[in-house]
Short mmCIF file of C-alpha atoms and ligand atoms in Angstrom, two decimals:
data_model
loop_
_atom_site.label_atom_id
_atom_site.label_comp_id
_atom_site.label_asym_id
_atom_site.label_seq_id
_atom_site.Cartn_x
_atom_site.Cartn_y
_atom_site.Cartn_z
CA MET A 68 -29.36 -14.76 31.29
CA ASP A 69 -27.20 -16.83 33.48
CA LYS A 70 -25.50 -18.03 30.38
CA LEU A 71 -24.41 -14.64 29.49
CA VAL A 72 -23.13 -13.99 32.91
CA THR A 73 -20.84 -17.06 32.41
CA LEU A 74 -19.86 -16.02 28.97
CA LYS A 75 -18.82 -12.56 30.23
CA GLN A 76 -16.58 -14.29 33.12
CA ARG A 77 -14.80 -16.45 30.48
CA LEU A 78 -14.19 -13.28 28.30
CA ASN A 79 -12.91 -11.22 31.23
CA GLU A 80 -10.62 -14.18 31.91
CA ILE A 81 -9.37 -14.17 28.21
CA MET A 82 -8.99 -10.51 28.21
CA ASP A 83 -6.72 -10.68 31.27
CA ILE A 84 -4.43 -13.15 29.62
CA GLN A 85 -4.29 -10.90 26.47
CA ALA A 86 -3.41 -7.94 28.77
CA ALA A 87 -0.37 -10.06 30.07
CA VAL A 88 0.65 -10.93 26.61
CA ALA A 89 0.51 -7.26 25.67
CA MET A 90 2.71 -6.38 28.66
CA LEU A 91 5.32 -8.81 27.72
CA ASP A 92 5.32 -7.16 24.40
CA TRP A 93 5.47 -3.76 25.64
CA ASP A 94 8.48 -4.59 27.86
CA GLN A 95 10.31 -6.37 24.92
CA GLN A 96 10.11 -3.17 22.87
CA THR A 97 11.10 -0.80 25.80
CA TYR A 98 13.37 -2.28 28.50
CA MET A 99 13.95 -6.06 27.80
CA PRO A 100 17.69 -6.67 27.27
CA ALA A 101 18.50 -8.06 23.69
CA GLY A 102 19.73 -11.27 25.56
CA GLY A 103 16.35 -11.97 26.81
CA ALA A 104 14.91 -12.69 23.42
CA GLU A 105 14.79 -16.52 23.89
CA ASP A 106 13.20 -16.66 27.42
CA ARG A 107 10.75 -14.19 26.33
CA SER A 108 9.84 -16.07 23.22
CA ASP A 109 9.10 -19.06 25.45
CA ALA A 110 6.93 -17.16 27.86
CA SER A 111 5.06 -15.30 25.17
CA ALA A 112 4.41 -18.64 23.18
CA THR A 113 3.02 -20.30 26.41
CA LEU A 114 0.70 -17.23 27.36
CA SER A 115 -0.37 -16.93 23.64
CA ASN A 116 -1.28 -20.60 23.59
CA LEU A 117 -3.27 -20.34 27.06
CA PHE A 118 -5.09 -17.37 25.43
CA HIS A 119 -5.97 -19.37 22.38
CA LEU A 120 -6.98 -22.48 24.42
CA LYS A 121 -9.26 -20.37 26.45
CA ALA A 122 -10.65 -18.36 23.56
CA THR A 123 -11.49 -21.51 21.59
CA ALA A 124 -12.74 -23.66 24.52
CA PRO A 125 -15.85 -25.82 23.53
CA GLU A 126 -17.50 -24.26 26.61
CA ILE A 127 -17.44 -20.75 24.60
CA GLY A 128 -18.95 -22.50 21.42
CA ASP A 129 -21.67 -24.12 23.75
CA LEU A 130 -22.39 -20.89 25.54
CA LEU A 131 -22.77 -18.97 22.18
CA GLU A 132 -25.22 -21.67 20.93
CA ASP A 133 -27.19 -21.69 24.24
CA LEU A 134 -27.72 -17.85 23.95
CA ARG A 135 -28.95 -17.88 20.49
CA PRO A 136 -32.71 -17.58 21.37
CA SER A 137 -32.35 -15.00 24.00
CA VAL A 138 -30.12 -12.90 21.67
CA ALA A 139 -33.07 -12.90 19.10
CA GLY A 140 -35.13 -11.06 21.62
CA LEU A 141 -32.56 -8.30 22.26
CA ASP A 142 -32.20 -4.97 20.45
CA PRO A 143 -29.63 -5.82 17.88
CA ASP A 144 -27.62 -2.70 18.72
CA CYS A 145 -27.52 -3.04 22.66
CA ASP A 146 -24.09 -3.77 24.18
CA ASP A 147 -24.83 -7.39 25.03
CA ALA A 148 -26.12 -8.36 21.51
CA ARG A 149 -23.06 -6.66 20.12
CA LEU A 150 -20.78 -8.36 22.42
CA ILE A 151 -22.07 -11.83 21.54
CA LYS A 152 -22.14 -10.98 17.91
CA ALA A 153 -18.30 -9.98 18.25
CA CYS A 154 -17.63 -13.02 20.48
CA ARG A 155 -19.13 -15.26 17.80
CA ARG A 156 -16.93 -13.65 14.97
CA ASN A 157 -13.66 -14.14 17.03
CA TYR A 158 -14.55 -17.58 18.04
CA GLU A 159 -15.35 -18.81 14.60
CA LYS A 160 -12.16 -17.46 13.33
CA GLN A 161 -10.00 -18.62 16.13
CA VAL A 162 -11.21 -22.23 16.24
CA ARG A 163 -9.80 -22.73 12.78
CA VAL A 164 -6.33 -21.89 13.88
CA SER A 165 -4.24 -24.79 15.43
CA SER A 166 -2.63 -24.54 18.75
CA GLU A 167 0.70 -25.41 17.17
CA TRP A 168 0.33 -22.44 14.82
CA VAL A 169 -0.25 -20.13 17.61
CA MET A 170 2.73 -21.12 19.53
CA ASP A 171 5.04 -21.16 16.52
CA PHE A 172 3.79 -17.61 15.45
CA ALA A 173 4.37 -16.22 18.98
CA ARG A 174 7.87 -17.75 19.26
CA SER A 175 8.86 -16.85 15.94
CA THR A 176 7.75 -13.31 15.87
CA THR A 177 9.43 -12.74 19.37
CA LEU A 178 12.78 -13.97 17.96
CA ALA A 179 12.28 -12.04 14.57
CA GLN A 180 11.70 -8.71 16.36
CA THR A 181 15.10 -8.89 17.96
CA ALA A 182 16.72 -9.92 14.79
CA TRP A 183 14.92 -7.16 12.91
CA GLU A 184 16.42 -4.66 15.34
CA GLN A 185 19.87 -5.87 14.89
CA ALA A 186 19.35 -6.08 11.14
CA LYS A 187 18.07 -2.40 11.23
CA ARG A 188 20.99 -1.07 13.33
CA SER A 189 23.58 -2.68 11.03
CA ALA A 190 21.46 -2.20 7.69
CA ASN A 191 21.98 -5.92 7.13
CA PHE A 192 19.03 -7.64 5.72
CA LYS A 193 20.62 -11.02 5.68
CA LEU A 194 20.24 -11.13 9.47
CA PHE A 195 16.46 -10.78 9.11
CA GLN A 196 15.82 -12.83 6.01
CA PRO A 197 15.62 -16.20 7.68
CA HIS A 198 13.10 -14.86 10.20
CA LEU A 199 10.98 -13.15 7.55
CA GLU A 200 10.76 -16.20 5.48
CA LYS A 201 9.49 -18.15 8.46
CA ILE A 202 6.90 -15.58 8.99
CA VAL A 203 5.75 -15.33 5.54
CA GLY A 204 5.40 -19.14 5.74
CA LEU A 205 3.43 -18.78 8.80
CA ARG A 206 1.10 -16.03 7.33
CA ARG A 207 0.38 -18.24 4.19
CA ALA A 208 -0.40 -21.25 6.55
CA TYR A 209 -2.70 -18.90 8.58
CA ALA A 210 -4.58 -17.76 5.46
CA ASN A 211 -5.08 -21.50 4.51
CA PHE A 212 -6.96 -22.03 7.77
CA PHE A 213 -9.72 -19.73 6.03
CA THR A 214 -10.15 -21.47 2.72
CA PRO A 215 -12.15 -20.88 0.68
CA TYR A 216 -11.21 -17.22 0.26
CA GLN A 217 -11.62 -14.86 -2.69
CA HIS A 218 -7.83 -13.75 -2.31
CA ILE A 219 -5.24 -15.18 0.14
CA TYR A 220 -4.63 -11.80 1.52
CA ASP A 221 -8.30 -11.54 2.51
CA PRO A 222 -7.83 -13.36 5.95
CA LEU A 223 -4.89 -11.29 6.94
CA LEU A 224 -6.62 -8.05 6.12
CA ASP A 225 -9.79 -9.26 8.00
CA ASP A 226 -7.78 -9.55 11.43
CA PHE A 227 -6.93 -5.83 11.25
CA GLU A 228 -10.00 -4.51 9.18
CA PRO A 229 -13.06 -6.80 9.91
CA GLY A 230 -15.20 -7.47 7.03
CA MET A 231 -12.77 -5.71 4.44
CA LYS A 232 -11.60 -7.31 1.15
CA THR A 233 -8.47 -6.94 -0.62
CA ALA A 234 -10.37 -6.12 -3.84
CA GLU A 235 -12.31 -3.39 -2.17
CA VAL A 236 -9.01 -1.76 -0.83
CA GLN A 237 -7.41 -2.03 -4.41
CA SER A 238 -10.40 -0.31 -5.71
CA ILE A 239 -10.14 2.72 -3.22
CA PHE A 240 -6.39 2.80 -3.78
CA ASN A 241 -7.02 3.02 -7.57
CA THR A 242 -9.02 6.30 -7.12
CA VAL A 243 -6.67 7.64 -4.52
CA ARG A 244 -3.44 6.99 -6.58
CA PRO A 245 -3.58 9.11 -9.76
CA VAL A 246 -4.81 12.22 -7.81
CA GLN A 247 -1.87 11.96 -5.31
CA VAL A 248 0.37 11.36 -7.99
CA ALA A 249 -0.66 14.39 -9.89
CA LEU A 250 -0.55 16.54 -6.78
CA ILE A 251 3.10 15.55 -6.24
CA LYS A 252 4.08 16.34 -9.72
CA ALA A 253 2.23 20.00 -9.55
CA THR A 254 3.88 20.80 -6.39
CA ALA A 255 7.41 19.55 -7.62
CA ALA A 256 7.33 22.36 -10.17
CA GLN A 257 6.74 25.10 -7.59
CA THR A 258 9.33 27.05 -5.41
CA GLN A 259 10.04 24.83 -2.47
CA VAL A 260 10.53 26.25 0.96
CA ASP A 261 14.00 25.71 2.56
CA THR A 262 13.51 23.22 5.48
CA SER A 263 17.11 22.97 6.62
CA PHE A 264 15.98 24.58 10.07
CA LEU A 265 14.12 21.55 10.93
CA GLU A 266 17.48 19.57 10.96
CA LEU A 267 19.65 21.95 12.91
CA GLY A 268 20.11 19.78 16.02
CA TYR A 269 17.67 19.83 18.69
CA ASP A 270 18.43 18.52 22.24
CA GLU A 271 16.54 15.73 23.50
CA LYS A 272 15.15 17.12 26.82
CA GLY A 273 13.73 20.15 25.03
CA GLN A 274 12.01 17.90 22.38
CA TRP A 275 10.57 15.44 24.99
CA ASP A 276 9.07 18.26 27.15
CA PHE A 277 7.41 20.07 24.19
CA GLY A 278 5.95 16.75 23.13
CA VAL A 279 4.63 16.16 26.50
CA GLU A 280 3.14 19.62 26.64
CA VAL A 281 1.40 19.12 23.47
CA ILE A 282 -0.19 15.68 24.15
CA THR A 283 -1.19 16.84 27.64
CA ARG A 284 -3.15 19.64 26.04
CA PHE A 285 -4.74 17.11 23.69
CA GLY A 286 -6.15 15.34 26.59
CA TYR A 287 -3.49 12.44 27.26
CA ASP A 288 -4.27 11.36 30.92
CA TRP A 289 -0.71 10.60 32.65
CA ASN A 290 -2.68 9.03 35.51
CA HIS A 291 -3.61 6.36 33.00
CA GLY A 292 -0.44 6.28 30.69
CA ARG A 293 3.27 6.86 30.38
CA GLN A 294 5.61 7.50 27.52
CA ASP A 295 8.79 5.84 27.14
CA LYS A 296 11.45 5.34 24.30
CA SER A 297 11.28 2.51 21.72
CA ILE A 298 13.14 1.92 18.40
CA HIS A 299 9.64 1.92 16.69
CA PRO A 300 6.89 4.07 18.36
CA PHE A 301 3.82 2.29 19.42
CA THR A 302 0.92 2.43 21.72
CA GLN A 303 0.00 -0.44 23.80
CA GLY A 304 -3.04 -0.69 26.16
CA PHE A 305 -3.52 -3.19 29.02
CA GLY A 306 -7.05 -2.21 29.69
CA ILE A 307 -8.76 1.03 29.50
CA GLY A 308 -6.88 2.35 32.67
CA ASP A 309 -3.39 1.81 31.40
CA VAL A 310 -2.57 3.00 27.92
CA ARG A 311 1.09 3.64 27.19
CA ILE A 312 2.86 5.27 24.44
CA THR A 313 6.45 5.30 23.11
CA THR A 314 8.47 7.82 20.89
CA ARG A 315 11.73 8.15 19.55
CA VAL A 316 13.81 11.19 19.55
CA ASP A 317 16.32 12.13 16.70
CA GLN A 318 18.31 15.12 17.64
CA LYS A 319 18.93 15.84 14.01
CA ARG A 320 15.23 15.87 12.96
CA LEU A 321 12.69 17.86 15.04
CA ALA A 322 9.73 16.15 13.22
CA THR A 323 10.52 12.54 14.30
CA ALA A 324 9.47 12.84 17.98
CA LEU A 325 7.09 15.82 17.66
CA PHE A 326 4.68 14.18 15.07
CA GLY A 327 5.43 10.60 16.42
CA SER A 328 4.20 11.52 19.84
CA MET A 329 1.15 13.32 18.58
CA HIS A 330 0.22 10.10 16.38
CA GLU A 331 0.71 7.57 19.28
CA ALA A 332 -1.38 9.86 21.57
CA GLY A 333 -4.05 9.88 19.02
CA HIS A 334 -4.11 6.02 19.40
CA ALA A 335 -4.07 6.26 23.04
CA LEU A 336 -6.89 8.80 23.59
CA TYR A 337 -8.90 6.35 21.46
CA GLU A 338 -8.28 3.52 23.96
CA MET A 339 -8.56 5.61 26.95
CA GLY A 340 -12.08 6.65 25.81
CA PHE A 341 -13.73 3.06 25.42
CA ASP A 342 -16.86 3.24 27.81
CA ARG A 343 -15.98 1.58 31.03
CA SER A 344 -18.97 -0.80 30.75
CA LEU A 345 -16.98 -2.47 27.96
CA ARG A 346 -13.99 -3.24 30.43
CA ARG A 347 -12.41 -6.54 30.15
CA THR A 348 -14.47 -7.53 27.02
CA PRO A 349 -13.33 -7.87 23.41
CA LEU A 350 -15.47 -4.63 22.66
CA ALA A 351 -12.94 -2.71 24.70
CA GLY A 352 -10.72 -2.40 21.50
CA GLY A 353 -10.59 -0.27 18.44
CA ALA A 354 -13.37 -0.96 15.73
CA SER A 355 -10.43 -1.76 13.44
CA MET A 356 -6.96 -0.64 12.62
CA ALA A 357 -8.20 1.90 10.06
CA ILE A 358 -10.41 3.52 12.67
CA HIS A 359 -7.54 3.51 15.08
CA GLU A 360 -5.47 5.07 12.31
CA SER A 361 -8.06 7.76 11.66
CA GLN A 362 -7.63 8.78 15.35
CA SER A 363 -3.72 8.86 15.27
CA ARG A 364 -3.51 10.35 11.90
CA MET A 365 -6.25 13.04 12.83
CA TRP A 366 -4.26 14.32 15.73
CA GLU A 367 -0.92 14.13 13.98
CA ASN A 368 -1.81 15.81 10.68
CA LEU A 369 -5.47 17.52 10.66
CA VAL A 370 -4.70 18.84 14.09
CA GLY A 371 -0.82 18.78 14.38
CA ARG A 372 0.15 20.10 10.90
CA SER A 373 -2.43 22.65 10.67
CA LEU A 374 -1.98 26.47 10.78
CA PRO A 375 -4.36 27.18 13.70
CA PHE A 376 -2.52 24.58 15.91
CA TRP A 377 0.71 26.44 15.08
CA LYS A 378 -0.66 29.81 15.75
CA PHE A 379 -0.90 28.69 19.42
CA PHE A 380 2.27 26.24 19.65
CA TYR A 381 4.80 27.99 17.55
CA PRO A 382 5.72 30.73 19.90
CA ARG A 383 6.29 28.11 22.60
CA LEU A 384 8.28 25.87 20.23
CA GLN A 385 10.37 29.02 19.35
CA LYS A 386 10.97 29.85 22.97
CA ALA A 387 12.18 26.32 23.57
CA PHE A 388 14.62 26.46 20.65
CA PRO A 389 15.47 30.19 19.99
CA ALA A 390 18.68 29.64 18.36
CA GLN A 391 17.24 27.23 15.72
CA LEU A 392 13.86 28.91 15.33
CA GLY A 393 14.21 32.40 16.45
CA GLY A 394 14.81 33.78 12.86
CA VAL A 395 12.10 31.62 11.14
CA ASP A 396 8.56 32.93 10.98
CA LEU A 397 5.32 30.99 11.48
CA THR A 398 4.41 30.90 7.72
CA LYS A 399 8.00 29.52 6.76
CA PHE A 400 7.64 26.95 9.64
CA TYR A 401 4.09 25.81 8.58
CA ARG A 402 5.17 25.48 5.07
CA GLY A 403 8.34 23.51 6.24
CA ILE A 404 6.55 20.99 8.20
CA ASN A 405 4.24 20.50 5.25
CA LYS A 406 6.68 20.46 2.34
CA ILE A 407 5.79 17.82 -0.11
CA SER A 408 9.07 15.93 -0.61
CA PRO A 409 9.28 12.13 -1.60
CA THR A 410 11.40 10.49 1.05
CA PHE A 411 12.51 6.99 2.25
CA ILE A 412 10.59 6.77 5.55
CA ARG A 413 6.98 6.21 5.79
CA VAL A 414 6.36 7.51 9.19
CA GLU A 415 7.97 10.79 8.23
CA ALA A 416 6.24 11.09 4.95
CA ASP A 417 4.26 14.25 4.32
CA GLU A 418 0.46 13.91 3.81
CA ALA A 419 0.76 13.85 -0.15
CA THR A 420 3.25 11.02 -0.42
CA TYR A 421 2.35 8.88 2.64
CA ASN A 422 -0.41 6.77 0.85
CA LEU A 423 1.99 5.94 -2.02
CA HIS A 424 4.24 4.23 0.62
CA ILE A 425 1.41 2.08 1.62
CA MET A 426 0.29 1.17 -1.75
CA ARG A 427 3.68 0.08 -2.57
CA ARG A 428 3.89 -2.20 0.66
CA LEU A 429 0.39 -3.69 -0.27
CA GLU A 430 1.80 -4.70 -3.61
CA LEU A 431 4.69 -6.19 -1.99
CA GLU A 432 2.77 -8.13 0.69
CA ILE A 433 0.33 -9.55 -1.86
CA ALA A 434 3.24 -10.69 -3.98
CA LEU A 435 4.67 -12.43 -0.75
CA MET A 436 1.40 -14.06 -0.08
CA GLU A 437 0.78 -15.08 -3.64
CA GLY A 438 4.34 -16.62 -3.56
CA THR A 439 5.27 -14.35 -6.70
CA LEU A 440 7.89 -12.54 -4.69
CA ALA A 441 10.74 -14.37 -2.57
CA VAL A 442 11.88 -12.88 0.56
CA GLN A 443 15.55 -12.89 -0.64
CA ASP A 444 14.45 -10.69 -3.54
CA LEU A 445 12.33 -8.21 -1.36
CA PRO A 446 15.14 -5.54 -0.76
CA GLU A 447 15.85 -5.17 -4.47
CA VAL A 448 12.19 -5.03 -5.52
CA TRP A 449 11.55 -2.53 -2.64
CA ASN A 450 14.15 -0.21 -4.13
CA GLN A 451 12.70 -0.63 -7.60
CA LYS A 452 9.15 0.32 -6.32
CA MET A 453 10.55 3.20 -4.47
CA GLN A 454 12.16 4.43 -7.70
CA GLY A 455 8.76 3.95 -9.56
CA TYR A 456 6.48 5.34 -7.03
CA LEU A 457 8.49 8.15 -5.48
CA GLY A 458 11.61 8.71 -7.61
CA VAL A 459 14.03 8.03 -4.79
CA VAL A 460 15.93 4.93 -3.77
CA PRO A 461 17.26 4.49 -0.16
CA PRO A 462 21.26 4.17 0.17
CA ASN A 463 20.87 1.18 2.57
CA ASP A 464 18.09 -1.33 3.84
CA SER A 465 17.85 0.40 7.22
CA LEU A 466 16.25 3.34 5.38
CA GLY A 467 14.62 0.83 2.99
CA VAL A 468 13.02 -2.48 3.45
CA LEU A 469 14.13 -2.61 7.34
CA GLN A 470 12.68 0.63 8.25
CA ASP A 471 9.10 -0.82 9.73
CA ILE A 472 8.75 -3.19 12.62
CA HIS A 473 5.42 -4.87 11.35
CA TRP A 474 6.76 -7.66 9.26
CA SER A 475 9.03 -8.87 12.18
CA GLY A 476 5.85 -8.99 14.20
CA GLY A 477 3.93 -11.03 11.63
CA MET A 478 1.66 -8.14 10.83
CA LEU A 479 1.29 -8.63 7.18
CA GLY A 480 -2.21 -7.39 6.42
CA TYR A 481 -1.84 -4.26 8.51
CA PHE A 482 -0.20 -1.36 6.23
CA PRO A 483 -3.33 -0.74 4.03
CA THR A 484 -5.05 0.34 7.30
CA TYR A 485 -3.00 3.41 7.43
CA ALA A 486 -4.11 4.57 4.18
CA LEU A 487 -7.64 3.66 5.03
CA GLY A 488 -7.30 5.62 8.28
CA ASN A 489 -6.20 8.66 6.40
CA LEU A 490 -9.28 8.59 4.23
CA VAL A 491 -11.45 8.00 7.35
CA SER A 492 -9.86 10.82 9.42
CA ALA A 493 -10.78 13.26 6.60
CA GLN A 494 -14.34 12.07 6.53
CA LEU A 495 -14.70 12.58 10.33
CA TRP A 496 -13.01 15.93 10.18
CA GLU A 497 -15.63 17.17 7.60
CA VAL A 498 -18.49 16.33 10.01
CA ILE A 499 -16.52 17.47 13.15
CA ASN A 500 -16.15 20.95 11.49
CA LYS A 501 -19.76 21.05 10.82
CA ASP A 502 -20.73 20.19 14.39
CA LEU A 503 -18.07 22.36 15.87
CA PRO A 504 -17.96 25.44 13.69
CA THR A 505 -15.67 27.45 16.11
CA LEU A 506 -12.98 24.48 16.22
CA ASN A 507 -10.05 26.45 14.47
CA ALA A 508 -10.43 29.30 17.10
CA GLN A 509 -10.23 26.76 19.77
CA MET A 510 -7.07 25.19 18.34
CA GLU A 511 -5.60 28.63 18.01
CA ARG A 512 -6.14 29.07 21.87
CA GLY A 513 -4.56 25.34 22.41
CA GLU A 514 -7.94 24.17 23.33
CA PHE A 515 -8.82 20.58 22.25
CA GLY A 516 -11.57 19.77 24.93
CA GLU A 517 -14.51 19.85 22.57
CA LEU A 518 -12.73 18.12 19.78
CA LEU A 519 -11.99 15.25 22.20
CA ALA A 520 -15.39 15.32 23.67
CA TRP A 521 -16.87 14.94 20.13
CA LEU A 522 -14.59 11.86 19.34
CA ARG A 523 -15.36 10.54 22.76
CA GLN A 524 -19.01 10.68 21.92
CA ASN A 525 -19.05 9.50 18.49
CA VAL A 526 -16.02 7.16 17.90
CA HIS A 527 -14.24 6.23 21.01
CA ARG A 528 -16.95 5.30 23.58
CA SER A 529 -18.53 2.38 21.43
CA GLY A 530 -15.11 0.64 21.18
CA ALA A 531 -15.46 -2.31 18.86
CA LYS A 532 -19.18 -2.42 19.09
CA PHE A 533 -19.69 -1.56 15.55
CA GLU A 534 -17.80 -2.90 12.43
CA PRO A 535 -15.68 -0.21 10.87
CA GLN A 536 -17.70 0.44 7.78
CA GLU A 537 -20.72 0.53 9.84
CA LEU A 538 -19.18 2.95 12.20
CA VAL A 539 -18.26 5.26 9.43
CA GLN A 540 -21.65 5.04 7.76
CA ARG A 541 -23.52 5.80 11.24
CA ILE A 542 -21.08 8.89 11.72
CA THR A 543 -20.70 10.31 7.97
CA GLY A 544 -23.60 8.88 6.14
CA SER A 545 -21.23 6.77 3.83
CA ARG A 546 -18.92 3.91 3.88
CA ILE A 547 -15.22 4.58 3.53
CA ASP A 548 -14.83 7.25 0.76
CA PRO A 549 -11.59 8.65 -0.45
CA GLN A 550 -13.12 11.92 -1.89
CA PRO A 551 -12.93 13.87 1.61
CA TYR A 552 -9.30 13.16 1.94
CA LEU A 553 -8.58 14.17 -1.79
CA ARG A 554 -10.56 17.36 -1.27
CA TYR A 555 -8.54 18.16 2.03
CA LEU A 556 -5.18 17.42 0.39
CA GLN A 557 -6.04 19.54 -2.73
CA THR A 558 -7.35 22.53 -0.63
CA LYS A 559 -4.55 22.36 1.72
CA TYR A 560 -1.76 22.16 -0.87
CA ASN A 561 -3.35 24.57 -3.27
CA GLU A 562 -3.08 27.24 -0.66
CA ILE A 563 0.52 26.25 0.40
CA TYR A 564 2.05 25.81 -2.99
CA HIS A 565 -0.30 28.55 -4.67
CA LEU A 566 -1.27 26.08 -7.24
ZN1 LIG B 1242 -0.33 4.29 14.18
#
């Protein structure tokens, strides 16, 4: 198996370059001065191209061919067989893409991110429009490296959700949509809790320290991570031993940093939990973005918006903010952070409306890719769809079409994985609660060790060894299924809203 040793050495080098690309990106979003965008775009383009050249070198193709006979004799589920399988999949995709495209994409998205930040700050879509036009063109060109496809959106989706097809996502969403719309209607008719206490003004340090306490209890390892501030929260790993998160703090809104930190910590716990034997290989990654989101959304919502969690943490939060929360009891707080209220911002949406933000984005992305929607018309159509789906229209584009960073990074195809991640999180949660019958009591004591150990064992350890649907099937006995999530929503909100 000398060839396998050689292949692993090549993969190690490729992953090292990827870590360097990731570091440039992390720095751009945290500390790089805005004036550095042009230099950074060149450095990023060169390194991305180097990564692509190494990943598509004929030597890799030859090694994969030479290894075919020996792979046939391996247990198909062993690490080596899975590594070769994943490597073959990546290689066969990457060789279709041209070097010119890779460099153009890296350069364009680096410049677009800085333009997006300026556009968002000044609520001026026009500053971002030419960049997004360029990116949509690049993504269409990307899809066309993969002809024939069933749908032009399929190759994009496949980058984030291996094996998933647009038609399958649409079919899942068609099951979810009417149930969530009915739930929102039913709760709108009920008495609403007054949530003004969540927007009273909370000093930044108090918020930061509380978030740190929460995610430390979750198990976030500060020896292998750090938290910084960025305009859009994200998680970036540079290997299993260095997985960083960011958050943003809004003094007017307690929920922003609180749930943002929990969300990113969920991503980071996943990446910190890959088995060390997978280090510096393509298997040291998430199985897909939906599986990644199942982890972040689980810690943020199934844990972080639950009553057992707040039984432990609420007295501590009250102690940190006595003037704001001293007179608000636990029940009112719990109902407040779970209020169903259609709003502009996806990342701050409640669990009942969240998926509708995603479904709307999927429609827009598909229209952009199909060419039936022009970028210049995007803000107007965005607002129309907000009205149609949620009955609210953002007062400016900063709170509307410019709110998310994804398009500036070229990540069309990513959004559906958030909703799929919600569904998977509830599927896993049902199994977890069977396996850990005292989980609620543990959370009431601020203990998350058994939960994290379960996730490590069943989800994290294997990294990208299994494709997402296969992983979900192995753990839950079925493929991605919307029913557990819909059951979870109905049970939770029936109780909160006395439906
Ligand atoms: Zn996330």
